Amino acid sequence: MWIQTGNRLGIRPEKWDNKDFENYKRFSRAVGWYDDQVGVNETGSSSGFVSYEGLLSRIKKDPLLSPRGSLPKNLAHDYSVSNQGVLFSDCDLLAAQEWKDDKPDTIALVVPQPSDDLSSEKNIDYTRLRDLLAARNWKDADYETYLVMLKVVGRKEGDWIRDEELLNFPCTDLRTIDNLWVKYSNGRFGFSVQKKIYLEIGGVPDGKRDEEAWEKFGDHVGWRMNGSWINYRQVTFDTISLVGHLPIPGIDVGYSHIIRIVGSSYVVRSGFSSLASRLVKCNL
């Protein structure tokens, strides 16, 4: 029954996540039980663990937008998981009982293919991006995406891409970048995936700033939590994250390097609309 929620909730997703992460804190963060900001707000402490009520309030909005494995919250329906270190052992045992006879719910590692189309109108070499994505090195692939997009428009590392450059970004290069992300993430990541979500929540790809659409979009792809934008340290470089979470076109990553790809925290709202506009025109 739980698995029918799009294979996002239930014991089996928890089992996969538990095996993937090395400790309870990382496991809890991955399945939505731990949040540095929300935990402090709800409990008044720095525990970072979300109460059961807080977890339910999130999931009630849309279970398909919750992190995989959020429910059921094993054996702890009446108090915060912060006091339940033993539950990790329970969950681990629960997973181990079936592990030998049941394949874990994982995304298969895709081997780089010589047939990958790495075409570029600007003679950009996309081999490194392809290899990073094939290795599921999402963080380095995200940064490599930033670097190759800068090269396409003739800019250097540390700079950012202007709206007019996004509106005229070569379709061939945009398609190459997007196809690689979509292929090696099994359809979870990529600019076209993000564009689809942006349009579904009411965003208009006209290159204009739309605060409401931008915030809704941020909520849907996991760039906003509890009404606040996350910083780069909170980005989840894993396929357990929400669909469309990567690549990161613009998130506050500190005073020395605030934004990537689409500019400052102010213009990023119009920048993504410009990127979405180009994706539409390029039939992506």
C-alpha atoms as a PDB file:
ATOM      1  CA  MET A   1       0.000   0.000   0.000  1.00  0.00           C
ATOM      2  CA  TRP A   2       2.748   2.472   0.903  1.00  0.00           C
ATOM      3  CA  ILE A   3       4.654   1.695  -2.278  1.00  0.00           C
ATOM      4  CA  GLN A   4       1.619   2.813  -4.325  1.00  0.00           C
ATOM      5  CA  THR A   5       2.499   6.453  -3.499  1.00  0.00           C
ATOM      6  CA  GLY A   6       4.843   6.501  -6.484  1.00  0.00           C
ATOM      7  CA  ASN A   7       7.393   4.249  -4.724  1.00  0.00           C
ATOM      8  CA  ARG A   8       8.355   7.222  -2.534  1.00  0.00           C
ATOM      9  CA  LEU A   9       6.933   6.110   0.827  1.00  0.00           C
ATOM     10  CA  GLY A  10       7.081   2.771   2.646  1.00  0.00           C
ATOM     11  CA  ILE A  11       9.539   0.355   4.237  1.00  0.00           C
ATOM     12  CA  ARG A  12      11.281  -0.529   0.999  1.00  0.00           C
ATOM     13  CA  PRO A  13      12.416   3.043   0.180  1.00  0.00           C
ATOM     14  CA  GLU A  14      13.626   3.351   3.785  1.00  0.00           C
ATOM     15  CA  LYS A  15      15.571   0.146   3.402  1.00  0.00           C
ATOM     16  CA  TRP A  16      17.388   1.440   0.321  1.00  0.00           C
ATOM     17  CA  ASP A  17      18.180   4.777   1.944  1.00  0.00           C
ATOM     18  CA  ASN A  18      19.415   3.135   5.151  1.00  0.00           C
ATOM     19  CA  LYS A  19      21.903   1.027   3.258  1.00  0.00           C
ATOM     20  CA  ASP A  20      23.047   4.005   1.219  1.00  0.00           C
ATOM     21  CA  PHE A  21      23.861   6.314   4.118  1.00  0.00           C
ATOM     22  CA  GLU A  22      26.508   5.703   6.767  1.00  0.00           C
ATOM     23  CA  ASN A  23      24.778   7.057   9.834  1.00  0.00           C
ATOM     24  CA  TYR A  24      21.404   7.861  11.287  1.00  0.00           C
ATOM     25  CA  LYS A  25      21.714  11.597  10.873  1.00  0.00           C
ATOM     26  CA  ARG A  26      22.401  11.402   7.160  1.00  0.00           C
ATOM     27  CA  PHE A  27      19.693   8.777   6.745  1.00  0.00           C
ATOM     28  CA  SER A  28      17.184  10.982   8.592  1.00  0.00           C
ATOM     29  CA  ARG A  29      18.056  14.003   6.481  1.00  0.00           C
ATOM     30  CA  ALA A  30      17.606  11.974   3.305  1.00  0.00           C
ATOM     31  CA  VAL A  31      14.109  10.745   4.192  1.00  0.00           C
ATOM     32  CA  GLY A  32      12.953  14.091   5.556  1.00  0.00           C
ATOM     33  CA  TRP A  33      13.201  13.359   9.291  1.00  0.00           C
ATOM     34  CA  TYR A  34      16.094  15.748   9.882  1.00  0.00           C
ATOM     35  CA  ASP A  35      16.303  19.408   8.889  1.00  0.00           C
ATOM     36  CA  ASP A  36      18.814  21.877  10.316  1.00  0.00           C
ATOM     37  CA  GLN A  37      16.393  24.811  10.116  1.00  0.00           C
ATOM     38  CA  VAL A  38      12.984  23.204  10.603  1.00  0.00           C
ATOM     39  CA  GLY A  39      14.118  21.087  13.533  1.00  0.00           C
ATOM     40  CA  VAL A  40      15.312  24.138  15.414  1.00  0.00           C
ATOM     41  CA  ASN A  41      12.108  26.029  14.705  1.00  0.00           C
ATOM     42  CA  GLU A  42       9.849  23.200  15.872  1.00  0.00           C
ATOM     43  CA  THR A  43      11.677  22.059  18.971  1.00  0.00           C
ATOM     44  CA  GLY A  44      13.442  25.203  20.096  1.00  0.00           C
ATOM     45  CA  SER A  45      16.707  23.282  20.190  1.00  0.00           C
ATOM     46  CA  SER A  46      19.481  22.503  17.771  1.00  0.00           C
ATOM     47  CA  SER A  47      18.591  18.833  17.429  1.00  0.00           C
ATOM     48  CA  GLY A  48      17.493  19.298  13.854  1.00  0.00           C
ATOM     49  CA  PHE A  49      15.004  16.412  13.977  1.00  0.00           C
ATOM     50  CA  VAL A  50      11.483  17.008  12.683  1.00  0.00           C
ATOM     51  CA  SER A  51       8.495  16.083  14.843  1.00  0.00           C
ATOM     52  CA  TYR A  52       5.969  13.575  13.575  1.00  0.00           C
ATOM     53  CA  GLU A  53       3.352  16.323  13.278  1.00  0.00           C
ATOM     54  CA  GLY A  54       5.761  18.469  11.302  1.00  0.00           C
ATOM     55  CA  LEU A  55       6.521  15.594   8.970  1.00  0.00           C
ATOM     56  CA  LEU A  56       2.832  14.889   8.367  1.00  0.00           C
ATOM     57  CA  SER A  57       2.076  18.540   7.638  1.00  0.00           C
ATOM     58  CA  ARG A  58       4.630  18.457   4.838  1.00  0.00           C
ATOM     59  CA  ILE A  59       3.503  15.176   3.351  1.00  0.00           C
ATOM     60  CA  LYS A  60      -0.201  16.084   3.463  1.00  0.00           C
ATOM     61  CA  LYS A  61       0.501  18.866   0.974  1.00  0.00           C
ATOM     62  CA  ASP A  62       1.698  16.362  -1.620  1.00  0.00           C
ATOM     63  CA  PRO A  63       3.195  12.942  -0.795  1.00  0.00           C
ATOM     64  CA  LEU A  64       4.864  12.773  -4.201  1.00  0.00           C
ATOM     65  CA  LEU A  65       6.943  15.844  -3.340  1.00  0.00           C
ATOM     66  CA  SER A  66       8.219  14.398  -0.071  1.00  0.00           C
ATOM     67  CA  PRO A  67      11.659  12.769   0.104  1.00  0.00           C
ATOM     68  CA  ARG A  68      11.675   9.058  -0.628  1.00  0.00           C
ATOM     69  CA  GLY A  69      11.170   6.970   2.499  1.00  0.00           C
ATOM     70  CA  SER A  70       9.523   9.712   4.622  1.00  0.00           C
ATOM     71  CA  LEU A  71       6.796   7.342   5.818  1.00  0.00           C
ATOM     72  CA  PRO A  72       6.134   5.201   7.671  1.00  0.00           C
ATOM     73  CA  LYS A  73       8.175   6.784  10.448  1.00  0.00           C
ATOM     74  CA  ASN A  74       9.158   3.528  12.108  1.00  0.00           C
ATOM     75  CA  LEU A  75       7.463   2.929  15.477  1.00  0.00           C
ATOM     76  CA  ALA A  76       7.577   6.629  16.405  1.00  0.00           C
ATOM     77  CA  HIS A  77       4.177   8.206  15.880  1.00  0.00           C
ATOM     78  CA  ASP A  78       3.966  10.128  19.143  1.00  0.00           C
ATOM     79  CA  TYR A  79       7.259  11.937  19.583  1.00  0.00           C
ATOM     80  CA  SER A  80      10.225  13.326  17.719  1.00  0.00           C
ATOM     81  CA  VAL A  81      12.718  10.950  16.162  1.00  0.00           C
ATOM     82  CA  SER A  82      15.465  12.952  17.872  1.00  0.00           C
ATOM     83  CA  ASN A  83      15.245  10.651  20.905  1.00  0.00           C
ATOM     84  CA  GLN A  84      15.017   7.494  18.869  1.00  0.00           C
ATOM     85  CA  GLY A  85      18.576   6.450  18.100  1.00  0.00           C
ATOM     86  CA  VAL A  86      17.457   2.858  18.632  1.00  0.00           C
ATOM     87  CA  LEU A  87      15.005   3.185  15.769  1.00  0.00           C
ATOM     88  CA  PHE A  88      17.877   3.236  13.341  1.00  0.00           C
ATOM     89  CA  SER A  89      18.792  -0.256  14.530  1.00  0.00           C
ATOM     90  CA  ASP A  90      15.159  -1.327  14.179  1.00  0.00           C
ATOM     91  CA  CYS A  91      14.997   0.040  10.674  1.00  0.00           C
ATOM     92  CA  ASP A  92      18.338  -1.513   9.814  1.00  0.00           C
ATOM     93  CA  LEU A  93      17.202  -4.891  11.138  1.00  0.00           C
ATOM     94  CA  LEU A  94      13.938  -4.597   9.261  1.00  0.00           C
ATOM     95  CA  ALA A  95      15.831  -4.001   6.048  1.00  0.00           C
ATOM     96  CA  ALA A  96      18.399  -6.730   6.707  1.00  0.00           C
ATOM     97  CA  GLN A  97      15.739  -9.405   7.182  1.00  0.00           C
ATOM     98  CA  GLU A  98      14.774  -9.184   3.510  1.00  0.00           C
ATOM     99  CA  TRP A  99      17.968  -7.878   1.974  1.00  0.00           C
ATOM    100  CA  LYS A 100      19.326 -11.239   0.831  1.00  0.00           C
ATOM    101  CA  ASP A 101      16.121 -12.153  -0.984  1.00  0.00           C
ATOM    102  CA  ASP A 102      15.079  -8.786  -2.341  1.00  0.00           C
ATOM    103  CA  LYS A 103      16.850  -6.418  -4.701  1.00  0.00           C
ATOM    104  CA  PRO A 104      17.264  -2.911  -3.284  1.00  0.00           C
ATOM    105  CA  ASP A 105      15.329  -0.140  -4.973  1.00  0.00           C
ATOM    106  CA  THR A 106      18.233   1.553  -6.708  1.00  0.00           C
ATOM    107  CA  ILE A 107      18.869   3.445  -9.891  1.00  0.00           C
ATOM    108  CA  ALA A 108      21.167   1.456 -12.138  1.00  0.00           C
ATOM    109  CA  LEU A 109      24.557   2.926 -12.880  1.00  0.00           C
ATOM    110  CA  VAL A 110      24.644   3.854 -16.550  1.00  0.00           C
ATOM    111  CA  VAL A 111      27.913   3.164 -18.335  1.00  0.00           C
ATOM    112  CA  PRO A 112      29.112   5.946 -20.669  1.00  0.00           C
ATOM    113  CA  GLN A 113      28.263   5.092 -24.252  1.00  0.00           C
ATOM    114  CA  PRO A 114      30.368   5.991 -27.294  1.00  0.00           C
ATOM    115  CA  SER A 115      27.074   6.792 -29.005  1.00  0.00           C
ATOM    116  CA  ASP A 116      26.346   9.744 -26.704  1.00  0.00           C
ATOM    117  CA  ASP A 117      25.775  12.844 -28.802  1.00  0.00           C
ATOM    118  CA  LEU A 118      28.262  15.446 -27.572  1.00  0.00           C
ATOM    119  CA  SER A 119      27.583  17.949 -30.351  1.00  0.00           C
ATOM    120  CA  SER A 120      28.439  21.605 -29.842  1.00  0.00           C
ATOM    121  CA  GLU A 121      28.058  24.714 -31.971  1.00  0.00           C
ATOM    122  CA  LYS A 122      30.963  26.272 -30.056  1.00  0.00           C
ATOM    123  CA  ASN A 123      33.391  23.329 -30.134  1.00  0.00           C
ATOM    124  CA  ILE A 124      32.911  22.613 -26.426  1.00  0.00           C
ATOM    125  CA  ASP A 125      34.154  19.245 -25.174  1.00  0.00           C
ATOM    126  CA  TYR A 126      31.400  17.588 -23.128  1.00  0.00           C
ATOM    127  CA  THR A 127      33.317  14.385 -22.411  1.00  0.00           C
ATOM    128  CA  ARG A 128      34.071  15.282 -18.787  1.00  0.00           C
ATOM    129  CA  LEU A 129      30.443  16.217 -18.114  1.00  0.00           C
ATOM    130  CA  ARG A 130      29.299  12.931 -19.637  1.00  0.00           C
ATOM    131  CA  ASP A 131      31.770  10.910 -17.578  1.00  0.00           C
ATOM    132  CA  LEU A 132      30.866  12.653 -14.311  1.00  0.00           C
ATOM    133  CA  LEU A 133      27.169  12.065 -14.892  1.00  0.00           C
ATOM    134  CA  ALA A 134      27.727   8.442 -15.843  1.00  0.00           C
ATOM    135  CA  ALA A 135      29.639   7.986 -12.585  1.00  0.00           C
ATOM    136  CA  ARG A 136      26.736   9.645 -10.721  1.00  0.00           C
ATOM    137  CA  ASN A 137      29.113  12.292  -9.411  1.00  0.00           C
ATOM    138  CA  TRP A 138      26.285  14.810  -9.304  1.00  0.00           C
ATOM    139  CA  LYS A 139      28.124  17.552  -7.444  1.00  0.00           C
ATOM    140  CA  ASP A 140      31.084  17.745  -9.799  1.00  0.00           C
ATOM    141  CA  ALA A 141      28.758  17.335 -12.773  1.00  0.00           C
ATOM    142  CA  ASP A 142      26.735  20.292 -11.528  1.00  0.00           C
ATOM    143  CA  TYR A 143      29.836  22.460 -11.405  1.00  0.00           C
ATOM    144  CA  GLU A 144      31.042  21.189 -14.770  1.00  0.00           C
ATOM    145  CA  THR A 145      27.676  22.229 -16.207  1.00  0.00           C
ATOM    146  CA  TYR A 146      28.306  25.738 -14.928  1.00  0.00           C
ATOM    147  CA  LEU A 147      31.774  25.770 -16.501  1.00  0.00           C
ATOM    148  CA  VAL A 148      30.770  24.498 -19.941  1.00  0.00           C
ATOM    149  CA  MET A 149      27.819  26.882 -20.134  1.00  0.00           C
ATOM    150  CA  LEU A 150      30.153  29.768 -19.386  1.00  0.00           C
ATOM    151  CA  LYS A 151      32.469  28.597 -22.160  1.00  0.00           C
ATOM    152  CA  VAL A 152      29.580  28.493 -24.615  1.00  0.00           C
ATOM    153  CA  VAL A 153      28.871  32.204 -24.089  1.00  0.00           C
ATOM    154  CA  GLY A 154      32.538  33.158 -23.883  1.00  0.00           C
ATOM    155  CA  ARG A 155      32.761  33.806 -20.148  1.00  0.00           C
ATOM    156  CA  LYS A 156      35.158  32.540 -17.502  1.00  0.00           C
ATOM    157  CA  GLU A 157      34.806  30.803 -14.149  1.00  0.00           C
ATOM    158  CA  GLY A 158      33.418  33.119 -11.488  1.00  0.00           C
ATOM    159  CA  ASP A 159      31.200  34.951 -13.963  1.00  0.00           C
ATOM    160  CA  TRP A 160      27.541  34.370 -14.716  1.00  0.00           C
ATOM    161  CA  ILE A 161      25.308  34.185 -17.784  1.00  0.00           C
ATOM    162  CA  ARG A 162      23.079  37.139 -18.620  1.00  0.00           C
ATOM    163  CA  ASP A 163      19.431  36.915 -19.636  1.00  0.00           C
ATOM    164  CA  GLU A 164      20.092  37.831 -23.253  1.00  0.00           C
ATOM    165  CA  GLU A 165      22.728  35.108 -23.462  1.00  0.00           C
ATOM    166  CA  LEU A 166      20.301  32.533 -22.102  1.00  0.00           C
ATOM    167  CA  LEU A 167      17.635  33.658 -24.554  1.00  0.00           C
ATOM    168  CA  ASN A 168      20.086  32.998 -27.391  1.00  0.00           C
ATOM    169  CA  PHE A 169      21.954  30.003 -25.964  1.00  0.00           C
ATOM    170  CA  PRO A 170      22.845  27.578 -28.792  1.00  0.00           C
ATOM    171  CA  CYS A 171      20.171  24.896 -29.004  1.00  0.00           C
ATOM    172  CA  THR A 172      22.693  22.227 -29.938  1.00  0.00           C
ATOM    173  CA  ASP A 173      24.719  22.782 -26.779  1.00  0.00           C
ATOM    174  CA  LEU A 174      21.650  23.128 -24.573  1.00  0.00           C
ATOM    175  CA  ARG A 175      20.316  19.862 -25.968  1.00  0.00           C
ATOM    176  CA  THR A 176      23.624  18.066 -25.385  1.00  0.00           C
ATOM    177  CA  ILE A 177      23.819  19.217 -21.760  1.00  0.00           C
ATOM    178  CA  ASP A 178      20.189  18.418 -21.055  1.00  0.00           C
ATOM    179  CA  ASN A 179      20.204  15.026 -22.768  1.00  0.00           C
ATOM    180  CA  LEU A 180      23.194  13.919 -20.699  1.00  0.00           C
ATOM    181  CA  TRP A 181      21.558  14.958 -17.430  1.00  0.00           C
ATOM    182  CA  VAL A 182      18.256  13.314 -18.317  1.00  0.00           C
ATOM    183  CA  LYS A 183      19.854  10.096 -19.557  1.00  0.00           C
ATOM    184  CA  TYR A 184      22.254   9.439 -16.702  1.00  0.00           C
ATOM    185  CA  SER A 185      19.757  10.381 -13.985  1.00  0.00           C
ATOM    186  CA  ASN A 186      17.066   8.179 -15.529  1.00  0.00           C
ATOM    187  CA  GLY A 187      14.867  11.206 -16.138  1.00  0.00           C
ATOM    188  CA  ARG A 188      15.119  12.772 -12.668  1.00  0.00           C
ATOM    189  CA  PHE A 189      17.436  15.683 -13.451  1.00  0.00           C
ATOM    190  CA  GLY A 190      17.969  18.108 -16.311  1.00  0.00           C
ATOM    191  CA  PHE A 191      16.907  21.534 -17.536  1.00  0.00           C
ATOM    192  CA  SER A 192      14.000  20.113 -19.550  1.00  0.00           C
ATOM    193  CA  VAL A 193      12.745  18.333 -16.419  1.00  0.00           C
ATOM    194  CA  GLN A 194      12.906  21.641 -14.539  1.00  0.00           C
ATOM    195  CA  LYS A 195      11.202  23.504 -17.374  1.00  0.00           C
ATOM    196  CA  LYS A 196       8.295  21.047 -17.342  1.00  0.00           C
ATOM    197  CA  ILE A 197       7.810  21.603 -13.608  1.00  0.00           C
ATOM    198  CA  TYR A 198       8.117  25.381 -14.000  1.00  0.00           C
ATOM    199  CA  LEU A 199       5.368  25.431 -16.616  1.00  0.00           C
ATOM    200  CA  GLU A 200       3.144  23.075 -14.607  1.00  0.00           C
ATOM    201  CA  ILE A 201       3.166  25.378 -11.566  1.00  0.00           C
ATOM    202  CA  GLY A 202       2.163  28.362 -13.706  1.00  0.00           C
ATOM    203  CA  GLY A 203       5.525  29.830 -14.662  1.00  0.00           C
ATOM    204  CA  VAL A 204       5.673  31.775 -17.916  1.00  0.00           C
ATOM    205  CA  PRO A 205       8.863  31.390 -19.988  1.00  0.00           C
ATOM    206  CA  ASP A 206       9.083  35.024 -21.024  1.00  0.00           C
ATOM    207  CA  GLY A 207      12.322  36.089 -19.354  1.00  0.00           C
ATOM    208  CA  LYS A 208      10.482  38.252 -16.828  1.00  0.00           C
ATOM    209  CA  ARG A 209      10.700  38.126 -13.062  1.00  0.00           C
ATOM    210  CA  ASP A 210       7.803  36.240 -11.448  1.00  0.00           C
ATOM    211  CA  GLU A 211       8.292  35.973  -7.692  1.00  0.00           C
ATOM    212  CA  GLU A 212       5.268  33.751  -7.056  1.00  0.00           C
ATOM    213  CA  ALA A 213       6.110  31.244  -9.788  1.00  0.00           C
ATOM    214  CA  TRP A 214       9.772  31.191  -8.768  1.00  0.00           C
ATOM    215  CA  GLU A 215       8.914  30.401  -5.153  1.00  0.00           C
ATOM    216  CA  LYS A 216       6.444  27.670  -6.137  1.00  0.00           C
ATOM    217  CA  PHE A 217       9.056  26.193  -8.415  1.00  0.00           C
ATOM    218  CA  GLY A 218      11.634  26.294  -5.625  1.00  0.00           C
ATOM    219  CA  ASP A 219       9.237  24.403  -3.346  1.00  0.00           C
ATOM    220  CA  HIS A 220       8.639  21.720  -5.972  1.00  0.00           C
ATOM    221  CA  VAL A 221      12.290  20.983  -6.724  1.00  0.00           C
ATOM    222  CA  GLY A 222      13.547  21.237  -3.142  1.00  0.00           C
ATOM    223  CA  TRP A 223      15.375  24.549  -3.375  1.00  0.00           C
ATOM    224  CA  ARG A 224      13.112  26.014  -0.687  1.00  0.00           C
ATOM    225  CA  MET A 225      12.371  24.486   2.710  1.00  0.00           C
ATOM    226  CA  ASN A 226       9.817  25.818   5.171  1.00  0.00           C
ATOM    227  CA  GLY A 227       9.459  28.993   3.110  1.00  0.00           C
ATOM    228  CA  SER A 228      13.188  29.751   2.958  1.00  0.00           C
ATOM    229  CA  TRP A 229      15.683  29.253   0.152  1.00  0.00           C
ATOM    230  CA  ILE A 230      18.343  26.683   0.894  1.00  0.00           C
ATOM    231  CA  ASN A 231      22.034  27.419   0.558  1.00  0.00           C
ATOM    232  CA  TYR A 232      24.489  25.425  -1.511  1.00  0.00           C
ATOM    233  CA  ARG A 233      25.552  23.297   1.458  1.00  0.00           C
ATOM    234  CA  GLN A 234      21.970  22.024   1.704  1.00  0.00           C
ATOM    235  CA  VAL A 235      21.739  20.853  -1.894  1.00  0.00           C
ATOM    236  CA  THR A 236      21.162  17.088  -2.110  1.00  0.00           C
ATOM    237  CA  PHE A 237      23.546  15.703  -4.697  1.00  0.00           C
ATOM    238  CA  ASP A 238      21.798  12.362  -4.885  1.00  0.00           C
ATOM    239  CA  THR A 239      18.932  10.823  -6.833  1.00  0.00           C
ATOM    240  CA  ILE A 240      17.021  10.608  -3.565  1.00  0.00           C
ATOM    241  CA  SER A 241      16.320  14.334  -3.970  1.00  0.00           C
ATOM    242  CA  LEU A 242      13.157  15.685  -5.559  1.00  0.00           C
ATOM    243  CA  VAL A 243      12.719  15.423  -9.306  1.00  0.00           C
ATOM    244  CA  GLY A 244      14.284  18.488 -10.937  1.00  0.00           C
ATOM    245  CA  HIS A 245      16.579  19.236  -7.987  1.00  0.00           C
ATOM    246  CA  LEU A 246      19.623  19.283 -10.281  1.00  0.00           C
ATOM    247  CA  PRO A 247      21.397  20.954 -11.955  1.00  0.00           C
ATOM    248  CA  ILE A 248      21.450  24.103  -9.827  1.00  0.00           C
ATOM    249  CA  PRO A 249      20.955  27.185 -12.020  1.00  0.00           C
ATOM    250  CA  GLY A 250      21.119  29.683  -9.187  1.00  0.00           C
ATOM    251  CA  ILE A 251      21.280  29.297  -5.418  1.00  0.00           C
ATOM    252  CA  ASP A 252      22.900  31.376  -2.698  1.00  0.00           C
ATOM    253  CA  VAL A 253      26.267  29.740  -2.034  1.00  0.00           C
ATOM    254  CA  GLY A 254      27.932  32.429   0.049  1.00  0.00           C
ATOM    255  CA  TYR A 255      29.056  36.011  -0.230  1.00  0.00           C
ATOM    256  CA  SER A 256      32.108  35.247  -2.347  1.00  0.00           C
ATOM    257  CA  HIS A 257      30.246  33.168  -4.912  1.00  0.00           C
ATOM    258  CA  ILE A 258      26.555  33.903  -4.679  1.00  0.00           C
ATOM    259  CA  ILE A 259      25.152  32.499  -7.875  1.00  0.00           C
ATOM    260  CA  ARG A 260      26.039  30.234 -10.723  1.00  0.00           C
ATOM    261  CA  ILE A 261      24.802  30.050 -14.300  1.00  0.00           C
ATOM    262  CA  VAL A 262      22.005  32.622 -14.137  1.00  0.00           C
ATOM    263  CA  GLY A 263      23.382  35.461 -12.064  1.00  0.00           C
ATOM    264  CA  SER A 264      22.704  37.095  -8.733  1.00  0.00           C
ATOM    265  CA  SER A 265      20.034  36.170  -6.221  1.00  0.00           C
ATOM    266  CA  TYR A 266      17.952  39.069  -7.567  1.00  0.00           C
ATOM    267  CA  VAL A 267      18.115  38.358 -11.279  1.00  0.00           C
ATOM    268  CA  VAL A 268      18.002  34.572 -10.984  1.00  0.00           C
ATOM    269  CA  ARG A 269      14.196  34.733 -10.978  1.00  0.00           C
ATOM    270  CA  SER A 270      14.123  36.242 -14.452  1.00  0.00           C
ATOM    271  CA  GLY A 271      17.167  34.206 -15.481  1.00  0.00           C
ATOM    272  CA  PHE A 272      15.423  30.877 -15.070  1.00  0.00           C
ATOM    273  CA  SER A 273      12.453  32.188 -17.025  1.00  0.00           C
ATOM    274  CA  SER A 274      14.889  33.106 -19.805  1.00  0.00           C
ATOM    275  CA  LEU A 275      16.397  29.630 -19.674  1.00  0.00           C
ATOM    276  CA  ALA A 276      12.920  28.079 -19.780  1.00  0.00           C
ATOM    277  CA  SER A 277      12.064  30.270 -22.765  1.00  0.00           C
ATOM    278  CA  ARG A 278      15.091  29.012 -24.650  1.00  0.00           C
ATOM    279  CA  LEU A 279      14.267  25.415 -23.752  1.00  0.00           C
ATOM    280  CA  VAL A 280      10.799  25.859 -25.234  1.00  0.00           C
ATOM    281  CA  LYS A 281      12.175  27.371 -28.450  1.00  0.00           C
ATOM    282  CA  CYS A 282      14.735  24.575 -28.703  1.00  0.00           C
ATOM    283  CA  ASN A 283      11.953  21.981 -28.289  1.00  0.00           C
ATOM    284  CA  LEU A 284      13.464  20.602 -25.101  1.00  0.00           C
END
